[in-house]
Amino acid sequence: MVGMANMEDHERKIVMEFVHLLEKSKQLFNGLRDLPQYGHKQWQAYFGRTFDIYTKLWKFQQQHRLILDTKYGLKRWQIGEIASKIGQLYYHYYLRTSETNYLNEAYSFYAAIRGRAYYSRAAKEDRSELMVKKLRYYARFIVVCLLLRRMKLVRELIVELDRHIADYTSTYEPDDQIEWSLVLDEIKGFIQSDSLVQVLHADTNPIVLSHRLSPLTTPPVEKSQYMNLTLQEILVVGSATEQVKFSELTMDMFRMIQTLEREPQEDFNHIYDASPAPGRVPYGVPGQKGYFENGDRPSRRENPHKYLLYKPTLSQVLVFLASGFKELPTNGALLLYLSADGCFSTTKHPEDMGYDLGGVLTSSKRDGEHKKQKEAHCLYPGDLYPFTRRPLFVIVDSDNSFVFQHIPRYFGQPLVTLMSPQDTPPAFQDQQHNGSLFTLFLHSPLTAFCYCCNLTSIPIHHWERCQSFVDRFVTEASRLFTRSRIEPSYLQFFGDDFLRLLLLRYAFCDVVLRLHTAFKGRQYRPRCQPPLPEAELLDHPSLHHLVLDLASHLEVRACFLEGGPHQEAE
């Protein structure tokens, strides 16, 4: 920096104001990590102040760039660092609010960094920590692009990251080069598992499809007075040890996140030729006009609020569950999604079913000293009993899922539990790292159908025709749901778009696996509690015909039974 003595008064003021804003922004940003991750009110005001200071900082460096360049010695990588922090702010705000529009805002800033090559001279500074900042920026940008399904850009970023890691390791021979190689391997494995079934253009290039909820995928329903609940709070737990993951998202978590979000409707192509500005916001952001500081939800809220927990401790799961429970408004429902390895108990006391048949492992940390103790990080069905005081919708994807079918309704509130098959047929067992087939059915039913029929690619025109069979199944199943003699809990949840879609995709999964020759044992099929009617719904001829017609259209009819479903003893 040029000495203060050589500056004019107005130049000195500008430099001092910039230094003040920069220091203040760093302090506020570093304080974000100390904020509680749960609740809605505790962190909003702090985020507001942080957004506000970064807005001022970004505008200030734009307005006074010439003086800051010549008198302060502002470098392009420093501008990139500010933009990167703003991108992180928006991404974390997306994580806390579940509103996908903030993902677009994060993307705007990350794309601007790359488009303007802010980090291009970081290597010339001969400072290894600058290269690490650049590598971390790439990893974060890849996560945002993954969630926005910008897969072509993801592949370009991976190539660039690979090159930058090679430069970094050859220049500095750092201690963390193995860690960066692992990051690269993780993301490559994640991309591979994400594209189990490729939908191809006529020119054989793959097409990227989004599986978020949209007006086209929202299933129709004949509304009744009982359909009075809306999904408001969600806890997504991912702890499956063998599953591919990237940046604290397992493949199951990644798929479930998108399943529980609406497709962003706004167009955000405003970024590429103009400087991104944090003052320009799609919804209210704290510190901006129109934001509700008192904890009320903005009226334009699109998505239910989610908490994402990767391999949490049991106490974290219970704290976040309690927080979601506390935040539920009148007629609000709480969804708990568990993707985890089973925790099995050797002692069986039927009178204590809440605890003595095992549960699921929330974390891989084991209590080696007290082998006779119940598993310290095992979530048991009994742990959920207190939360059944409010409407609760549970999805368990685990090899010990069926122990969750006996949760009692002590408080008379709506309660539904969807449980994955407990076992996988031998032909699919070496694919466990790609994510669970059950969650794949809930995320993209047609992808799951193709996958369990060993179809790895499908032309787009074929895909669209097949999707019409799935759509017809969903429409017919929705009609049967509302007209069958069904447990009232289902109907109360059925009015919510997300929960209805999950229930209908569950029905599709159940019917497909009933008819599939590779899934003959009961342990290979899902269960739900309360049980859905067999004759009126899951064995209904119209649903079976649609599945078999779909199989015929894909020329995989040989994978399915000629007659009715399997009739094994329960």
PDB file of C-alpha atoms in Angstrom, residues 184-380:
ATOM      1  CA  LEU A 184     -11.074 -34.518  -6.677  1.00  0.00           C
ATOM      2  CA  ASP A 185     -11.746 -38.266  -6.458  1.00  0.00           C
ATOM      3  CA  GLU A 186     -14.877 -37.633  -4.379  1.00  0.00           C
ATOM      4  CA  ILE A 187     -16.408 -35.234  -6.872  1.00  0.00           C
ATOM      5  CA  LYS A 188     -15.586 -37.493  -9.842  1.00  0.00           C
ATOM      6  CA  GLY A 189     -17.191 -40.468  -8.068  1.00  0.00           C
ATOM      7  CA  PHE A 190     -20.209 -38.346  -7.161  1.00  0.00           C
ATOM      8  CA  ILE A 191     -20.758 -37.267 -10.792  1.00  0.00           C
ATOM      9  CA  GLN A 192     -20.503 -40.872 -11.930  1.00  0.00           C
ATOM     10  CA  SER A 193     -23.068 -42.091  -9.389  1.00  0.00           C
ATOM     11  CA  ASP A 194     -25.370 -39.179 -10.192  1.00  0.00           C
ATOM     12  CA  SER A 195     -25.680 -40.296 -13.822  1.00  0.00           C
ATOM     13  CA  LEU A 196     -26.793 -43.922 -13.357  1.00  0.00           C
ATOM     14  CA  VAL A 197     -29.231 -43.637 -16.265  1.00  0.00           C
ATOM     15  CA  GLN A 198     -28.326 -41.201 -19.029  1.00  0.00           C
ATOM     16  CA  VAL A 199     -31.047 -39.523 -21.088  1.00  0.00           C
ATOM     17  CA  LEU A 200     -29.602 -38.824 -24.530  1.00  0.00           C
ATOM     18  CA  HIS A 201     -30.204 -36.245 -27.253  1.00  0.00           C
ATOM     19  CA  ALA A 202     -30.504 -37.455 -30.825  1.00  0.00           C
ATOM     20  CA  ASP A 203     -26.772 -36.638 -31.162  1.00  0.00           C
ATOM     21  CA  THR A 204     -26.114 -39.004 -28.197  1.00  0.00           C
ATOM     22  CA  ASN A 205     -25.041 -36.204 -25.854  1.00  0.00           C
ATOM     23  CA  PRO A 206     -26.515 -36.610 -22.354  1.00  0.00           C
ATOM     24  CA  ILE A 207     -29.319 -34.264 -21.234  1.00  0.00           C
ATOM     25  CA  VAL A 208     -29.455 -32.961 -17.678  1.00  0.00           C
ATOM     26  CA  LEU A 209     -32.913 -33.239 -16.135  1.00  0.00           C
ATOM     27  CA  SER A 210     -34.085 -31.550 -12.969  1.00  0.00           C
ATOM     28  CA  HIS A 211     -36.172 -33.509 -10.475  1.00  0.00           C
ATOM     29  CA  ARG A 212     -37.412 -30.641  -8.349  1.00  0.00           C
ATOM     30  CA  LEU A 213     -41.153 -30.144  -7.970  1.00  0.00           C
ATOM     31  CA  SER A 214     -42.756 -28.139 -10.765  1.00  0.00           C
ATOM     32  CA  PRO A 215     -46.325 -27.528 -11.975  1.00  0.00           C
ATOM     33  CA  LEU A 216     -45.729 -30.359 -14.483  1.00  0.00           C
ATOM     34  CA  THR A 217     -44.775 -32.907 -11.813  1.00  0.00           C
ATOM     35  CA  THR A 218     -47.249 -31.916  -9.076  1.00  0.00           C
ATOM     36  CA  PRO A 219     -49.762 -34.777  -8.982  1.00  0.00           C
ATOM     37  CA  PRO A 220     -53.459 -33.888  -9.212  1.00  0.00           C
ATOM     38  CA  VAL A 221     -55.726 -34.496  -6.237  1.00  0.00           C
ATOM     39  CA  GLU A 222     -59.409 -34.374  -5.394  1.00  0.00           C
ATOM     40  CA  LYS A 223     -59.171 -32.137  -2.332  1.00  0.00           C
ATOM     41  CA  SER A 224     -61.195 -32.976   0.757  1.00  0.00           C
ATOM     42  CA  GLN A 225     -61.733 -31.283   4.111  1.00  0.00           C
ATOM     43  CA  TYR A 226     -59.317 -33.718   5.780  1.00  0.00           C
ATOM     44  CA  MET A 227     -56.342 -32.540   3.691  1.00  0.00           C
ATOM     45  CA  ASN A 228     -55.422 -29.760   6.060  1.00  0.00           C
ATOM     46  CA  LEU A 229     -51.680 -30.234   6.712  1.00  0.00           C
ATOM     47  CA  THR A 230     -48.710 -28.596   4.992  1.00  0.00           C
ATOM     48  CA  LEU A 231     -45.095 -29.698   5.166  1.00  0.00           C
ATOM     49  CA  GLN A 232     -43.225 -26.947   7.044  1.00  0.00           C
ATOM     50  CA  GLU A 233     -40.103 -28.437   8.637  1.00  0.00           C
ATOM     51  CA  ILE A 234     -37.761 -31.140   7.307  1.00  0.00           C
ATOM     52  CA  LEU A 235     -34.760 -32.907   8.833  1.00  0.00           C
ATOM     53  CA  VAL A 236     -32.587 -34.745   6.273  1.00  0.00           C
ATOM     54  CA  VAL A 237     -30.027 -37.070   7.902  1.00  0.00           C
ATOM     55  CA  GLY A 238     -27.370 -38.814   5.806  1.00  0.00           C
ATOM     56  CA  SER A 239     -25.123 -41.342   7.552  1.00  0.00           C
ATOM     57  CA  ALA A 240     -24.730 -44.269   5.121  1.00  0.00           C
ATOM     58  CA  THR A 241     -21.043 -45.160   5.423  1.00  0.00           C
ATOM     59  CA  GLU A 242     -20.436 -46.814   2.039  1.00  0.00           C
ATOM     60  CA  GLN A 243     -22.185 -44.132  -0.022  1.00  0.00           C
ATOM     61  CA  VAL A 244     -20.445 -41.604  -2.281  1.00  0.00           C
ATOM     62  CA  LYS A 245     -20.422 -38.107  -0.819  1.00  0.00           C
ATOM     63  CA  PHE A 246     -19.130 -34.665  -1.604  1.00  0.00           C
ATOM     64  CA  SER A 247     -18.978 -31.655   0.697  1.00  0.00           C
ATOM     65  CA  GLU A 248     -21.025 -33.269   3.484  1.00  0.00           C
ATOM     66  CA  LEU A 249     -23.766 -34.417   1.106  1.00  0.00           C
ATOM     67  CA  THR A 250     -24.270 -38.136   0.550  1.00  0.00           C
ATOM     68  CA  MET A 251     -25.957 -39.140  -2.709  1.00  0.00           C
ATOM     69  CA  ASP A 252     -29.198 -39.921  -0.860  1.00  0.00           C
ATOM     70  CA  MET A 253     -29.151 -36.488   0.804  1.00  0.00           C
ATOM     71  CA  PHE A 254     -28.410 -34.793  -2.528  1.00  0.00           C
ATOM     72  CA  ARG A 255     -31.400 -36.496  -4.169  1.00  0.00           C
ATOM     73  CA  MET A 256     -33.775 -35.893  -1.277  1.00  0.00           C
ATOM     74  CA  ILE A 257     -32.871 -32.180  -1.048  1.00  0.00           C
ATOM     75  CA  GLN A 258     -33.970 -31.648  -4.647  1.00  0.00           C
ATOM     76  CA  THR A 259     -37.098 -33.780  -4.246  1.00  0.00           C
ATOM     77  CA  LEU A 260     -38.220 -31.460  -1.434  1.00  0.00           C
ATOM     78  CA  GLU A 261     -37.716 -28.195  -3.350  1.00  0.00           C
ATOM     79  CA  ARG A 262     -39.705 -26.432  -6.041  1.00  0.00           C
ATOM     80  CA  GLU A 263     -38.100 -25.582  -9.343  1.00  0.00           C
ATOM     81  CA  PRO A 264     -37.003 -21.916  -9.208  1.00  0.00           C
ATOM     82  CA  GLN A 265     -39.344 -19.986 -11.508  1.00  0.00           C
ATOM     83  CA  GLU A 266     -37.475 -16.703 -11.907  1.00  0.00           C
ATOM     84  CA  ASP A 267     -34.913 -16.107 -14.621  1.00  0.00           C
ATOM     85  CA  PHE A 268     -31.486 -15.199 -13.274  1.00  0.00           C
ATOM     86  CA  ASN A 269     -29.497 -14.441 -16.407  1.00  0.00           C
ATOM     87  CA  HIS A 270     -28.739 -10.935 -15.189  1.00  0.00           C
ATOM     88  CA  ILE A 271     -25.229 -11.649 -14.085  1.00  0.00           C
ATOM     89  CA  TYR A 272     -22.892 -12.385 -16.868  1.00  0.00           C
ATOM     90  CA  ASP A 273     -22.163  -8.886 -18.144  1.00  0.00           C
ATOM     91  CA  ALA A 274     -22.918  -6.772 -15.091  1.00  0.00           C
ATOM     92  CA  SER A 275     -21.291  -6.678 -11.705  1.00  0.00           C
ATOM     93  CA  PRO A 276     -23.274  -8.762  -9.268  1.00  0.00           C
ATOM     94  CA  ALA A 277     -24.672  -6.634  -6.524  1.00  0.00           C
ATOM     95  CA  PRO A 278     -25.900  -8.061  -3.219  1.00  0.00           C
ATOM     96  CA  GLY A 279     -28.446  -5.262  -2.961  1.00  0.00           C
ATOM     97  CA  ARG A 280     -30.368  -6.869  -5.833  1.00  0.00           C
ATOM     98  CA  VAL A 281     -32.231  -9.715  -4.217  1.00  0.00           C
ATOM     99  CA  PRO A 282     -35.060 -12.030  -5.286  1.00  0.00           C
ATOM    100  CA  TYR A 283     -36.668 -12.368  -1.860  1.00  0.00           C
ATOM    101  CA  GLY A 284     -36.076 -10.469   1.336  1.00  0.00           C
ATOM    102  CA  VAL A 285     -32.613 -10.868   2.735  1.00  0.00           C
ATOM    103  CA  PRO A 286     -31.929  -9.636   6.250  1.00  0.00           C
ATOM    104  CA  GLY A 287     -30.989  -6.008   6.250  1.00  0.00           C
ATOM    105  CA  GLN A 288     -32.971  -5.443   3.070  1.00  0.00           C
ATOM    106  CA  LYS A 289     -36.359  -3.806   2.724  1.00  0.00           C
ATOM    107  CA  GLY A 290     -39.206  -6.292   2.949  1.00  0.00           C
ATOM    108  CA  TYR A 291     -37.417  -8.781   5.199  1.00  0.00           C
ATOM    109  CA  PHE A 292     -39.192  -9.891   8.365  1.00  0.00           C
ATOM    110  CA  GLU A 293     -36.892  -9.338  11.326  1.00  0.00           C
ATOM    111  CA  ASN A 294     -39.369 -10.677  13.886  1.00  0.00           C
ATOM    112  CA  GLY A 295     -39.087 -14.255  12.733  1.00  0.00           C
ATOM    113  CA  ASP A 296     -42.255 -14.286  10.641  1.00  0.00           C
ATOM    114  CA  ARG A 297     -41.913 -16.124   7.364  1.00  0.00           C
ATOM    115  CA  PRO A 298     -41.893 -14.097   4.141  1.00  0.00           C
ATOM    116  CA  SER A 299     -45.231 -14.496   2.371  1.00  0.00           C
ATOM    117  CA  ARG A 300     -43.527 -15.606  -0.859  1.00  0.00           C
ATOM    118  CA  ARG A 301     -41.850 -18.604   0.757  1.00  0.00           C
ATOM    119  CA  GLU A 302     -41.722 -21.410  -1.822  1.00  0.00           C
ATOM    120  CA  ASN A 303     -40.242 -24.375   0.016  1.00  0.00           C
ATOM    121  CA  PRO A 304     -40.552 -26.054   3.397  1.00  0.00           C
ATOM    122  CA  HIS A 305     -37.601 -25.341   5.674  1.00  0.00           C
ATOM    123  CA  LYS A 306     -34.875 -28.024   5.750  1.00  0.00           C
ATOM    124  CA  TYR A 307     -32.065 -28.960   8.100  1.00  0.00           C
ATOM    125  CA  LEU A 308     -29.277 -31.050   6.544  1.00  0.00           C
ATOM    126  CA  LEU A 309     -27.213 -33.236   8.882  1.00  0.00           C
ATOM    127  CA  TYR A 310     -24.273 -35.304   7.610  1.00  0.00           C
ATOM    128  CA  LYS A 311     -23.249 -38.065  10.040  1.00  0.00           C
ATOM    129  CA  PRO A 312     -24.526 -36.150  13.091  1.00  0.00           C
ATOM    130  CA  THR A 313     -24.280 -37.251  16.689  1.00  0.00           C
ATOM    131  CA  LEU A 314     -27.488 -38.527  18.244  1.00  0.00           C
ATOM    132  CA  SER A 315     -27.762 -35.391  20.369  1.00  0.00           C
ATOM    133  CA  GLN A 316     -27.585 -33.219  17.227  1.00  0.00           C
ATOM    134  CA  VAL A 317     -30.435 -35.172  15.638  1.00  0.00           C
ATOM    135  CA  LEU A 318     -32.575 -34.737  18.743  1.00  0.00           C
ATOM    136  CA  VAL A 319     -31.782 -31.018  19.073  1.00  0.00           C
ATOM    137  CA  PHE A 320     -32.620 -30.314  15.425  1.00  0.00           C
ATOM    138  CA  LEU A 321     -35.771 -32.438  15.621  1.00  0.00           C
ATOM    139  CA  ALA A 322     -36.858 -30.509  18.696  1.00  0.00           C
ATOM    140  CA  SER A 323     -36.170 -27.226  16.923  1.00  0.00           C
ATOM    141  CA  GLY A 324     -38.220 -28.236  13.870  1.00  0.00           C
ATOM    142  CA  PHE A 325     -40.971 -29.426  16.218  1.00  0.00           C
ATOM    143  CA  LYS A 326     -40.914 -26.084  18.050  1.00  0.00           C
ATOM    144  CA  GLU A 327     -41.104 -24.077  14.813  1.00  0.00           C
ATOM    145  CA  LEU A 328     -44.158 -25.917  13.458  1.00  0.00           C
ATOM    146  CA  PRO A 329     -47.103 -23.580  12.863  1.00  0.00           C
ATOM    147  CA  THR A 330     -50.725 -24.687  13.249  1.00  0.00           C
ATOM    148  CA  ASN A 331     -51.489 -27.443  10.713  1.00  0.00           C
ATOM    149  CA  GLY A 332     -47.786 -27.788   9.967  1.00  0.00           C
ATOM    150  CA  ALA A 333     -46.146 -31.194   9.500  1.00  0.00           C
ATOM    151  CA  LEU A 334     -42.578 -32.314  10.261  1.00  0.00           C
ATOM    152  CA  LEU A 335     -40.722 -34.691   7.915  1.00  0.00           C
ATOM    153  CA  LEU A 336     -37.790 -36.787   9.162  1.00  0.00           C
ATOM    154  CA  TYR A 337     -35.716 -38.487   6.456  1.00  0.00           C
ATOM    155  CA  LEU A 338     -33.083 -40.988   7.626  1.00  0.00           C
ATOM    156  CA  SER A 339     -30.531 -42.554   5.292  1.00  0.00           C
ATOM    157  CA  ALA A 340     -28.353 -44.645   7.580  1.00  0.00           C
ATOM    158  CA  ASP A 341     -26.826 -48.031   8.320  1.00  0.00           C
ATOM    159  CA  GLY A 342     -28.751 -50.296  10.653  1.00  0.00           C
ATOM    160  CA  CYS A 343     -27.836 -50.638  14.309  1.00  0.00           C
ATOM    161  CA  PHE A 344     -28.925 -54.131  15.275  1.00  0.00           C
ATOM    162  CA  SER A 345     -29.791 -55.417  18.721  1.00  0.00           C
ATOM    163  CA  THR A 346     -29.182 -58.998  19.774  1.00  0.00           C
ATOM    164  CA  THR A 347     -31.720 -58.984  22.598  1.00  0.00           C
ATOM    165  CA  LYS A 348     -35.372 -59.016  21.606  1.00  0.00           C
ATOM    166  CA  HIS A 349     -38.028 -58.046  24.108  1.00  0.00           C
ATOM    167  CA  PRO A 350     -41.293 -57.525  22.209  1.00  0.00           C
ATOM    168  CA  GLU A 351     -42.744 -55.553  25.117  1.00  0.00           C
ATOM    169  CA  ASP A 352     -40.024 -52.885  24.601  1.00  0.00           C
ATOM    170  CA  MET A 353     -40.159 -52.519  20.843  1.00  0.00           C
ATOM    171  CA  GLY A 354     -39.151 -48.881  20.965  1.00  0.00           C
ATOM    172  CA  TYR A 355     -35.593 -49.779  21.948  1.00  0.00           C
ATOM    173  CA  ASP A 356     -34.731 -53.466  21.884  1.00  0.00           C
ATOM    174  CA  LEU A 357     -34.921 -54.222  18.152  1.00  0.00           C
ATOM    175  CA  GLY A 358     -32.205 -51.706  17.276  1.00  0.00           C
ATOM    176  CA  GLY A 359     -32.458 -48.611  15.103  1.00  0.00           C
ATOM    177  CA  VAL A 360     -30.178 -46.698  12.716  1.00  0.00           C
ATOM    178  CA  LEU A 361     -26.678 -45.304  13.220  1.00  0.00           C
ATOM    179  CA  THR A 362     -26.565 -41.530  12.948  1.00  0.00           C
ATOM    180  CA  SER A 363     -22.778 -41.432  13.210  1.00  0.00           C
ATOM    181  CA  SER A 364     -20.037 -44.003  12.769  1.00  0.00           C
ATOM    182  CA  LYS A 365     -18.524 -43.178  16.167  1.00  0.00           C
ATOM    183  CA  ARG A 366     -18.827 -46.251  18.315  1.00  0.00           C
ATOM    184  CA  ASP A 367     -18.616 -46.594  22.059  1.00  0.00           C
ATOM    185  CA  GLY A 368     -15.965 -49.307  22.217  1.00  0.00           C
ATOM    186  CA  GLU A 369     -15.627 -49.337  26.008  1.00  0.00           C
ATOM    187  CA  HIS A 370     -19.223 -50.201  26.788  1.00  0.00           C
ATOM    188  CA  LYS A 371     -20.180 -52.927  24.366  1.00  0.00           C
ATOM    189  CA  LYS A 372     -23.190 -53.906  26.443  1.00  0.00           C
ATOM    190  CA  GLN A 373     -24.489 -50.346  26.423  1.00  0.00           C
ATOM    191  CA  LYS A 374     -27.065 -49.470  23.845  1.00  0.00           C
ATOM    192  CA  GLU A 375     -25.279 -47.888  20.868  1.00  0.00           C
ATOM    193  CA  ALA A 376     -24.398 -44.297  21.769  1.00  0.00           C
ATOM    194  CA  HIS A 377     -25.182 -42.977  18.287  1.00  0.00           C
ATOM    195  CA  CYS A 378     -28.124 -45.223  17.454  1.00  0.00           C
ATOM    196  CA  LEU A 379     -31.452 -43.534  16.819  1.00  0.00           C
ATOM    197  CA  TYR A 380     -34.141 -45.920  18.099  1.00  0.00           C
TER     198      TYR A 380
END
